[in-house]
CSV table of C-alpha atoms and ligand atoms in Angstrom, one decimal:
chain,number,residue,atom,x,y,z
A,1,MET,CA,6.9,18.0,12.7
A,2,SER,CA,4.2,17.3,14.9
A,3,ALA,CA,4.0,15.7,17.8
A,4,TYR,CA,2.8,11.9,18.1
A,5,HIS,CA,-0.9,11.2,17.5
A,6,PRO,CA,-2.6,9.1,15.4
A,7,LEU,CA,-3.4,10.3,11.8
A,8,THR,CA,-7.0,11.6,10.9
A,9,GLU,CA,-7.6,10.6,7.1
A,10,GLN,CA,-7.4,14.8,6.4
A,11,GLU,CA,-4.0,14.8,8.2
A,12,ALA,CA,-2.9,11.4,5.9
A,13,ILE,CA,-4.0,13.2,3.1
A,14,ASP,CA,-2.4,16.6,3.9
A,15,ILE,CA,0.8,14.5,4.7
A,16,ALA,CA,0.8,12.7,1.4
A,17,SER,CA,-0.3,15.8,-0.7
A,18,GLN,CA,3.1,16.8,-0.3
A,19,ILE,CA,5.2,13.6,-1.9
A,20,GLU,CA,5.3,15.4,-5.3
A,21,GLU,CA,7.1,12.9,-6.9
A,22,VAL,CA,3.8,10.9,-6.9
A,23,PHE,CA,0.9,13.6,-6.9
A,24,PRO,CA,1.1,16.9,-8.9
A,25,ARG,CA,0.1,19.7,-7.0
A,26,GLY,CA,-3.0,20.4,-5.8
A,27,ALA,CA,-4.0,16.9,-6.7
A,28,ARG,CA,-7.5,16.1,-5.0
A,29,LEU,CA,-6.2,13.2,-2.6
A,30,SER,CA,-9.1,10.7,-1.1
A,31,SER,CA,-8.3,8.2,1.9
A,32,ARG,CA,-8.8,4.9,3.1
A,33,GLU,CA,-8.1,3.4,6.4
A,34,ILE,CA,-7.1,-0.4,5.3
A,35,GLY,CA,-5.0,-1.7,7.9
A,36,ASP,CA,-6.2,-5.5,8.5
A,37,GLY,CA,-3.1,-6.9,10.4
A,38,ASN,CA,-2.4,-6.9,14.0
A,39,LEU,CA,-0.6,-4.0,15.0
A,40,ASN,CA,-0.7,-0.8,12.5
A,41,LEU,CA,-2.7,2.4,11.1
A,42,VAL,CA,-2.7,1.9,7.1
A,43,PHE,CA,-3.7,4.5,4.9
A,44,HIS,CA,-4.4,4.2,1.0
A,45,ILE,CA,-4.2,7.6,-0.5
A,46,THR,CA,-5.7,8.4,-4.5
A,47,ASP,CA,-5.6,10.9,-6.6
A,48,GLY,CA,-8.9,10.4,-8.7
A,49,ASP,CA,-7.7,12.0,-11.7
A,50,SER,CA,-4.2,10.3,-12.2
A,51,GLY,CA,-5.1,6.6,-11.0
A,52,ARG,CA,-2.1,7.6,-8.4
A,53,GLY,CA,-1.8,5.9,-5.1
A,54,LEU,CA,0.5,6.0,-1.8
A,55,ILE,CA,0.2,3.9,1.2
A,56,LEU,CA,1.0,5.5,5.0
A,57,LYS,CA,2.0,3.3,7.3
A,58,GLN,CA,1.1,4.1,10.7
A,59,ALA,CA,2.4,2.3,13.9
A,60,LEU,CA,0.3,2.4,17.0
A,61,PRO,CA,1.5,2.6,20.6
A,62,TYR,CA,0.3,-0.7,21.4
A,63,ALA,CA,-1.1,-3.9,19.8
A,64,LYS,CA,-4.2,-3.4,17.5
A,65,VAL,CA,-5.4,-6.8,17.5
A,66,VAL,CA,-5.1,-6.8,21.5
A,67,GLY,CA,-5.8,-3.2,22.0
A,68,GLU,CA,-4.7,-0.7,24.1
A,69,SER,CA,-3.8,-2.8,27.3
A,70,TRP,CA,-0.6,-4.4,25.4
A,71,PRO,CA,1.8,-1.3,24.8
A,72,LEU,CA,4.3,-1.5,21.8
A,73,THR,CA,7.2,0.2,21.2
A,74,LEU,CA,6.7,3.2,18.3
A,75,ASP,CA,10.8,2.6,17.3
A,76,ARG,CA,9.4,-0.3,15.0
A,77,ALA,CA,8.2,2.1,12.4
A,78,ARG,CA,12.1,3.0,12.2
A,79,ILE,CA,12.8,-0.3,12.3
A,80,GLU,CA,10.9,-1.1,9.2
A,81,SER,CA,11.6,1.9,7.2
A,82,GLU,CA,14.9,1.1,8.0
A,83,ALA,CA,15.5,-2.5,7.2
A,84,LEU,CA,12.8,-1.7,3.7
A,85,VAL,CA,15.6,0.5,2.5
A,86,ILE,CA,18.3,-2.1,3.2
A,87,GLN,CA,16.2,-4.6,1.5
A,88,GLN,CA,15.5,-2.3,-1.5
A,89,ARG,CA,19.3,-2.0,-1.9
A,90,LEU,CA,19.7,-5.8,-2.0
A,91,ALA,CA,16.9,-7.2,-4.1
A,92,PRO,CA,15.8,-4.2,-5.9
A,93,GLY,CA,12.2,-4.3,-7.0
A,94,LEU,CA,11.4,-6.9,-4.4
A,95,VAL,CA,10.0,-4.6,-1.8
A,96,PRO,CA,8.1,-1.1,-2.0
A,97,LYS,CA,9.9,2.3,-2.8
A,98,VAL,CA,9.9,4.3,0.3
A,99,TYR,CA,9.0,7.9,0.1
A,100,ARG,CA,9.1,9.6,3.6
A,101,TYR,CA,9.9,8.3,7.2
A,102,ASP,CA,9.1,10.7,10.1
A,103,ALA,CA,10.1,9.5,13.3
A,104,GLU,CA,7.7,11.7,15.3
A,105,LEU,CA,5.0,10.2,14.1
A,106,ALA,CA,6.5,6.7,13.8
A,107,LEU,CA,5.0,7.1,9.8
A,108,THR,CA,6.7,5.5,6.5
A,109,VAL,CA,5.0,6.7,3.1
A,110,MET,CA,5.5,3.7,0.5
A,111,GLU,CA,4.8,2.7,-2.7
A,112,ASP,CA,0.9,2.2,-3.5
A,113,LEU,CA,0.7,-1.9,-4.2
A,114,SER,CA,-2.8,-1.7,-4.6
A,115,ASP,CA,-2.4,-3.5,-8.1
A,116,HIS,CA,-1.2,-6.2,-6.3
A,117,VAL,CA,-2.9,-9.0,-3.9
A,118,ILE,CA,-2.1,-10.4,-0.2
A,119,MET,CA,-0.5,-13.5,-1.7
A,120,ARG,CA,-2.6,-15.2,1.4
A,121,ARG,CA,-5.8,-13.9,-0.6
A,122,GLY,CA,-4.4,-15.1,-3.8
A,123,LEU,CA,-3.5,-18.6,-2.2
A,124,MET,CA,-7.0,-19.0,-1.1
A,125,GLU,CA,-8.2,-18.3,-4.3
A,126,LEU,CA,-6.8,-20.6,-5.8
A,127,GLY,CA,-4.0,-18.2,-7.6
A,128,ARG,CA,-0.8,-19.6,-9.5
A,129,TYR,CA,2.1,-17.2,-9.1
A,130,PRO,CA,4.8,-18.4,-11.5
A,131,ARG,CA,7.1,-15.4,-10.1
A,132,PHE,CA,6.9,-16.3,-6.6
A,133,ALA,CA,9.5,-18.7,-5.6
A,134,ASN,CA,12.4,-17.5,-8.2
A,135,ASP,CA,11.4,-13.7,-6.2
A,136,ILE,CA,11.7,-14.9,-2.9
A,137,SER,CA,14.4,-17.3,-2.7
A,138,THR,CA,15.9,-14.2,-4.6
A,139,PHE,CA,15.1,-11.8,-1.8
A,140,LEU,CA,16.0,-14.2,1.4
A,141,ALA,CA,19.6,-15.3,-0.6
A,142,ASN,CA,20.6,-11.6,-1.5
A,143,THR,CA,19.2,-10.2,2.0
A,144,LEU,CA,20.3,-13.1,4.3
A,145,PHE,CA,23.9,-13.4,2.9
A,146,TYR,CA,24.4,-9.9,1.9
A,147,THR,CA,24.0,-8.8,5.7
A,148,SER,CA,25.3,-11.9,7.1
A,149,ASP,CA,29.6,-12.5,8.4
A,150,LEU,CA,29.5,-14.0,5.2
A,151,GLY,CA,28.8,-11.3,2.9
A,152,MET,CA,29.2,-7.8,4.5
A,153,ASN,CA,32.0,-6.3,6.3
A,154,GLN,CA,32.0,-8.0,9.8
A,155,GLN,CA,32.6,-4.8,11.7
A,156,GLN,CA,30.1,-2.8,10.0
A,157,LYS,CA,27.8,-6.0,10.6
A,158,LYS,CA,27.6,-5.5,14.2
A,159,ILE,CA,27.3,-1.7,14.0
A,160,GLN,CA,24.1,-3.0,12.1
A,161,ALA,CA,22.9,-5.4,14.4
A,162,GLY,CA,22.6,-2.5,16.8
A,163,ARG,CA,20.5,-0.3,14.9
A,164,PHE,CA,18.1,-3.6,15.1
A,165,ILE,CA,17.6,-4.1,18.4
A,166,ASN,CA,14.3,-5.3,18.8
A,167,PRO,CA,13.3,-6.5,22.2
A,168,GLU,CA,9.7,-5.6,22.4
A,169,LEU,CA,8.8,-7.4,18.7
A,170,CYS,CA,11.5,-10.8,19.2
A,171,LYS,CA,9.2,-10.5,22.5
A,172,ILE,CA,5.9,-11.3,20.6
A,173,THR,CA,7.3,-13.8,19.0
A,174,GLU,CA,9.6,-15.3,22.0
A,175,ASP,CA,6.0,-15.8,24.3
A,176,LEU,CA,3.7,-16.2,20.6
A,177,ILE,CA,5.9,-18.8,18.8
A,178,PHE,CA,8.1,-20.3,21.0
A,179,ASP,CA,6.4,-20.2,24.3
A,180,ASP,CA,2.7,-19.7,24.9
A,181,PRO,CA,1.5,-22.8,22.5
A,182,TYR,CA,3.6,-25.6,25.0
A,183,THR,CA,1.6,-24.6,28.5
A,184,VAL,CA,-1.7,-22.7,29.3
A,185,SER,CA,-1.5,-19.5,28.5
A,186,ALA,CA,-3.8,-16.7,27.8
A,187,ASN,CA,-2.7,-15.7,25.0
A,188,ASN,CA,-3.8,-19.1,23.3
A,189,ASN,CA,-6.5,-19.5,21.5
A,190,TYR,CA,-7.8,-22.2,19.9
A,191,ASP,CA,-11.5,-24.3,18.9
A,192,GLU,CA,-12.6,-26.6,22.0
A,193,ALA,CA,-12.3,-29.3,19.2
A,194,ILE,CA,-9.2,-29.5,19.0
A,195,GLU,CA,-8.7,-29.6,22.9
A,196,ASP,CA,-6.7,-33.0,22.8
A,197,GLU,CA,-4.2,-31.8,20.4
A,198,ALA,CA,-3.5,-28.6,22.6
A,199,GLU,CA,-3.1,-31.0,25.7
A,200,ALA,CA,-0.1,-33.3,23.6
A,201,LEU,CA,1.3,-29.9,22.4
A,202,ARG,CA,2.0,-29.3,26.4
A,203,THR,CA,2.9,-32.7,27.2
A,204,ASP,CA,5.0,-33.9,25.3
A,205,SER,CA,8.8,-33.4,26.2
A,206,GLY,CA,10.3,-34.5,23.1
A,207,LEU,CA,8.7,-31.9,21.3
A,208,HIS,CA,9.7,-29.1,24.2
A,209,LEU,CA,12.8,-30.0,23.5
A,210,GLU,CA,13.3,-29.0,20.1
A,211,VAL,CA,11.1,-25.8,20.8
A,212,ALA,CA,13.7,-25.2,23.3
A,213,LEU,CA,16.7,-25.3,21.5
A,214,LEU,CA,14.7,-23.0,18.3
A,215,ARG,CA,13.8,-20.9,21.0
A,216,GLU,CA,17.2,-20.8,22.0
A,217,LYS,CA,19.0,-19.8,18.4
A,218,PHE,CA,16.1,-17.1,17.6
A,219,LEU,CA,17.1,-15.5,20.9
A,220,THR,CA,21.3,-15.7,20.6
A,221,GLN,CA,22.1,-16.2,17.0
A,222,GLY,CA,22.6,-13.2,14.8
A,223,GLN,CA,23.1,-15.2,11.6
A,224,ALA,CA,21.6,-12.2,9.8
A,225,LEU,CA,19.0,-9.1,9.6
A,226,LEU,CA,15.9,-11.1,9.1
A,227,HIS,CA,12.5,-9.7,7.6
A,228,GLY,CA,11.3,-11.2,11.3
A,229,ASP,CA,7.4,-11.7,9.8
A,230,LEU,CA,7.6,-13.5,6.6
A,231,HIS,CA,4.1,-15.3,6.3
A,232,THR,CA,2.1,-14.6,3.2
A,233,GLY,CA,0.1,-11.9,4.5
A,234,SER,CA,3.4,-9.7,4.2
A,235,ILE,CA,3.8,-10.6,0.7
A,236,PHE,CA,2.2,-8.9,-2.2
A,237,VAL,CA,2.2,-10.8,-5.3
A,238,THR,CA,0.8,-10.5,-8.9
A,239,PRO,CA,1.6,-13.2,-11.5
A,240,GLU,CA,4.6,-10.9,-12.4
A,241,SER,CA,5.6,-9.5,-9.5
A,242,THR,CA,6.6,-10.0,-5.6
A,243,LYS,CA,7.0,-7.2,-3.3
A,244,VAL,CA,7.7,-8.5,0.6
A,245,ILE,CA,6.2,-5.7,2.9
A,246,ASP,CA,6.1,-5.1,7.0
A,247,PRO,CA,9.3,-5.7,7.9
A,248,GLU,CA,8.6,-4.1,11.5
A,249,PHE,CA,9.9,-7.3,13.2
A,250,ALA,CA,13.7,-7.2,11.7
A,251,TYR,CA,16.1,-7.9,14.0
A,252,TYR,CA,19.6,-10.2,13.3
A,253,GLY,CA,18.7,-13.4,14.1
A,254,PRO,CA,19.0,-16.8,12.4
A,255,MET,CA,18.0,-17.2,8.8
A,256,GLY,CA,16.3,-20.3,8.9
A,257,TYR,CA,13.2,-18.5,10.8
A,258,ASP,CA,12.6,-16.5,7.1
A,259,ILE,CA,12.9,-19.1,5.0
A,260,GLY,CA,10.7,-21.3,7.5
A,261,ALA,CA,7.9,-18.6,7.3
A,262,VAL,CA,7.4,-18.6,4.1
A,263,ILE,CA,7.3,-22.6,3.7
A,264,ALA,CA,5.5,-22.9,6.7
A,265,ASN,CA,2.4,-20.2,5.1
A,266,LEU,CA,2.9,-22.5,2.0
A,267,LEU,CA,1.9,-25.8,4.3
A,268,LEU,CA,-0.6,-23.9,5.7
A,269,ASN,CA,-2.3,-23.1,2.9
A,270,ALA,CA,-2.3,-27.0,1.5
A,271,ALA,CA,-3.8,-27.8,4.6
A,272,GLY,CA,-6.9,-25.3,4.4
A,273,GLN,CA,-7.4,-26.5,0.8
A,274,SER,CA,-9.8,-28.9,2.0
A,275,TYR,CA,-12.7,-26.0,2.1
A,276,TRP,CA,-11.0,-23.7,-0.7
A,277,SER,CA,-11.6,-26.5,-3.6
A,278,LYS,CA,-14.3,-28.5,-3.0
A,279,ASP,CA,-13.4,-31.1,-5.9
A,280,GLN,CA,-11.4,-33.5,-5.2
A,281,ALA,CA,-8.7,-33.4,-7.7
A,282,ALA,CA,-8.6,-29.6,-8.2
A,283,ARG,CA,-7.9,-30.1,-4.3
A,284,ALA,CA,-4.9,-32.6,-5.0
A,285,ASP,CA,-3.8,-30.2,-7.9
A,286,TYR,CA,-3.5,-27.1,-5.9
A,287,ARG,CA,-2.0,-29.2,-2.9
A,288,ALA,CA,0.8,-30.6,-5.6
A,289,TYR,CA,1.2,-26.8,-6.4
A,290,LEU,CA,1.9,-25.1,-3.2
A,291,LEU,CA,4.3,-28.0,-2.0
A,292,GLU,CA,6.2,-27.8,-5.5
A,293,THR,CA,6.3,-24.0,-4.8
A,294,ALA,CA,8.0,-24.6,-1.1
A,295,GLN,CA,10.6,-27.0,-3.0
A,296,ASP,CA,11.2,-24.5,-5.5
A,297,VAL,CA,11.8,-21.6,-2.6
A,298,TRP,CA,14.2,-24.0,-1.5
A,299,THR,CA,16.2,-24.8,-3.9
A,300,GLY,CA,16.2,-21.4,-5.1
A,301,PHE,CA,17.5,-20.2,-2.3
A,302,GLU,CA,19.8,-23.2,-1.8
A,303,THR,CA,21.6,-22.3,-5.4
A,304,LYS,CA,21.8,-18.4,-5.0
A,305,PHE,CA,22.9,-18.8,-1.8
A,306,ARG,CA,25.7,-21.1,-2.5
A,307,ALA,CA,26.7,-19.0,-5.4
A,308,LEU,CA,27.0,-15.5,-3.4
A,309,TRP,CA,29.1,-17.4,-1.1
A,310,ASN,CA,30.8,-18.9,-4.0
A,311,GLU,CA,31.9,-15.4,-5.9
A,312,ALA,CA,31.5,-12.6,-2.9
A,313,CYS,CA,32.0,-14.0,0.7
A,314,VAL,CA,34.7,-11.5,2.8
A,315,ASP,CA,35.4,-14.7,5.4
A,316,ARG,CA,38.8,-16.0,4.2
A,317,LEU,CA,38.4,-19.4,5.9
A,318,ALA,CA,34.5,-19.7,4.9
A,319,LYS,CA,35.5,-18.7,1.4
A,320,THR,CA,38.4,-21.4,1.4
A,321,THR,CA,36.9,-24.3,3.2
A,322,ALA,CA,33.9,-26.0,0.8
A,323,ALA,CA,33.3,-28.7,4.1
A,324,TYR,CA,31.9,-25.5,6.2
A,325,GLN,CA,29.6,-24.5,2.9
A,326,ASP,CA,28.2,-27.8,3.1
A,327,ASP,CA,27.5,-28.0,7.0
A,328,TYR,CA,26.4,-24.3,7.2
A,329,MET,CA,23.4,-25.1,4.2
A,330,ARG,CA,22.8,-28.2,6.0
A,331,ARG,CA,22.2,-26.4,9.4
A,332,LEU,CA,20.1,-23.9,7.2
A,333,LEU,CA,17.8,-26.5,6.2
A,334,GLN,CA,17.1,-28.0,9.4
A,335,ASP,CA,16.6,-24.6,11.1
A,336,THR,CA,14.5,-23.6,8.1
A,337,ILE,CA,12.5,-26.9,8.8
A,338,GLY,CA,12.1,-26.8,12.5
A,339,TYR,CA,11.5,-22.7,12.0
A,340,ALA,CA,8.8,-23.9,9.7
A,341,GLY,CA,6.5,-26.3,12.1
A,342,ALA,CA,6.9,-23.7,15.1
A,343,LYS,CA,5.6,-21.6,12.5
A,344,MET,CA,2.3,-23.6,11.8
A,345,VAL,CA,1.3,-24.9,15.2
A,346,ARG,CA,1.3,-21.4,16.6
A,347,ARG,CA,-1.4,-20.4,14.0
A,348,ILE,CA,-3.8,-23.2,15.2
A,349,VAL,CA,-3.1,-22.7,19.1
A,350,GLY,CA,-2.1,-19.5,19.7
A,351,LEU,CA,-3.0,-15.8,19.5
A,352,ALA,CA,-2.8,-15.0,15.7
A,353,HIS,CA,-4.2,-17.0,13.2
A,354,VAL,CA,-4.2,-17.4,9.8
A,355,ALA,CA,-7.6,-16.5,7.5
A,356,ASP,CA,-6.1,-19.9,4.9
A,357,ILE,CA,-8.1,-21.8,8.1
A,358,ASP,CA,-9.9,-20.2,10.2
A,359,LYS,CA,-12.3,-18.9,7.5
A,360,ILE,CA,-13.3,-22.6,6.6
A,361,GLY,CA,-17.1,-22.0,7.6
A,362,ASP,CA,-17.5,-26.3,8.1
A,363,ALA,CA,-16.4,-26.7,11.6
A,364,ALA,CA,-15.4,-30.5,10.6
A,365,VAL,CA,-13.8,-29.7,7.8
A,366,ARG,CA,-12.0,-26.7,10.1
A,367,GLU,CA,-11.3,-29.0,12.8
A,368,ALA,CA,-9.5,-31.4,9.7
A,369,ALA,CA,-7.2,-29.0,8.4
A,370,GLN,CA,-5.9,-27.8,12.1
A,371,ARG,CA,-5.0,-31.6,12.6
A,372,ALA,CA,-3.1,-31.8,9.2
A,373,SER,CA,-1.6,-28.4,10.4
A,374,LEU,CA,-0.3,-29.6,14.1
A,375,ARG,CA,0.5,-33.2,12.5
A,376,ILE,CA,2.8,-31.6,9.6
A,377,GLY,CA,4.3,-28.8,12.0
A,378,THR,CA,5.1,-31.0,15.2
A,379,ALA,CA,6.4,-33.4,12.7
A,380,LEU,CA,8.8,-30.6,11.0
A,381,ILE,CA,10.0,-29.7,14.7
A,382,LYS,CA,10.8,-33.1,15.9
A,383,ASN,CA,12.7,-34.2,12.9
A,384,ASN,CA,14.9,-30.9,12.1
A,385,ARG,CA,17.6,-32.1,13.6
A,386,ARG,CA,17.7,-35.5,11.9
A,387,VAL,CA,16.9,-34.3,8.2
A,388,ALA,CA,18.8,-34.5,5.1
A,389,SER,CA,16.6,-33.4,2.4
A,390,PHE,CA,13.9,-30.7,1.6
A,391,GLY,CA,12.1,-33.8,-0.1
A,392,GLU,CA,11.8,-35.3,3.6
A,393,VAL,CA,9.1,-31.8,4.5
A,394,LEU,CA,7.4,-33.3,1.1
A,395,ASN,CA,7.0,-36.9,2.9
A,396,ILE,CA,5.7,-35.4,6.1
A,397,ALA,CA,3.2,-33.3,4.6
A,398,ALA,CA,2.2,-36.3,2.0
A,399,THR,CA,1.6,-38.4,5.1
A,400,ALA,CA,-0.9,-35.7,7.1
A,401,PHE,CA,-2.9,-34.9,4.1
A,402,LYS,CA,-3.6,-38.6,3.3
B,501,SR1,C1,0.5,-9.5,18.5
B,501,SR1,S1,0.6,-9.0,16.9
B,501,SR1,C2,0.4,-11.3,16.2
B,501,SR1,C3,1.0,-11.4,15.2
B,501,SR1,O1,1.1,-10.4,14.3
B,501,SR1,C4,2.5,-10.5,13.3
B,501,SR1,O2,1.9,-10.6,12.4
B,501,SR1,C5,3.5,-11.6,13.7
B,501,SR1,O3,3.2,-12.8,13.5
B,501,SR1,C6,3.0,-11.9,15.7
B,501,SR1,O4,3.0,-12.6,15.9
B,502,MG,MG1,2.7,-7.6,10.3
C-alpha cells in the first residue's frame, strides 16, 4: 500500500493493470483524467487492443470545485465504495461493479460506463430514456426499503448507520442547500439580474419555516441509507440501461431527499428547455416527456415500495397496520416535494449550479429559466406539507412555464 497522494496517470495505469478480471496481462493501457465533478479525480483507463476499460476514482483531500482552502475527508471514498456494494446487492445491475477499494489511496476501481452518457448531458441533448423511470424507481424503492427499519433487522440497521456517519459531506448539504440560499453567504453564486429573487429568498419567513423543517429532518431523521446526491450528474444512462454512480454523500437520512433530488433535476432540465430546443412545439413536447417521467418515477417508487412493505416488512406493527403505511407514504410524498424544491433553489442561487441552466448562452433566456426554476422550487417548498398527490407538482410546474 502506498501513502496517500494524488495519483499520476502512470500510477493509475499501473494500478489498473493489476485488475486481471478486466485487462489481460501485459495489456498496453492508456489513461485520461476525466473528472468533471466538484470533488474528485477520475481516471479512465483503456486497453486499445481489447477495447476494455476501467474507472479509477480517487478522492482529493479538498473540494476540487473550491480548492485546497476547503479540506474534505478522504473517508468519503470508503463510504462511496461501501454504499456501492450495498446498492449492488439491493438493486443489482443499477450501479457500477466495484473491483477494488484502496483505503490509503482513497481509491475505488470500478466498472467503465463509457458506453453510457451522463443523464444531465443526455437530457440537454433531448435524449429519451424509456427504461429510466422504471430503473430509478426500482433503485429508490429497493435501496430505501431494505436499509430502513421496515426492511432490515433493526439492530443491524443501527450498526450499519454507524458505518455511514458522514459529517463533512452532510455539512456541505446542510450549508449549501438548507442555509446559504436564504441568507447573504460567500458561497452563493447567482447572476446579478436575479438579485430581486435572491432578496425574496432571504426575506420570506414562511419559506424559511419550511426550509428549517426540511433541514431539521435532514439533520435528525435516520430513515434509510441514502445515496445523498442523486442528481442527473450522478446517473449514467442509455435507452436500455441506468447506472447510479457517486454515492459519496451516502448517510442515514430522510428517504424523500433522494427521491426529491431526481424530481428536482428533471424539473430543472424542463426549465432550461427554452434554450435547448428553440422550436416551441418540440419544447412543449420535451417538457411533457420530462414531467411524465417525473410522475412515473414517483408512481413507480410508490407502487414498488408498497409492494415491498406488503411482502417483506420486518416490523410487526407496520406490517399489520394499513393506515400506517398510508400515512408513511403521504409523508414520503410531502418530503419528496419539499426536498425537490430545496434542490432546485440551491442550483440557481447557491454555490454549485447545473449545466442545464448555466449553459444557456442568451442572458435573457437564461434569466427566464432561472426565474421559472425558482418559482417551481419555492412553490414546492411552501406547499410540501399540504400536498396530497404528485399531480400537484405537475400543476405547479405547468403554471410556472406559462
Ligand atoms: C462542494 S460540493 C458541491 C456540490 O457538488 C456535489 O455534487 C453536491 O451536490 C454538492 O452540494
Ligand atoms: Mg458527485
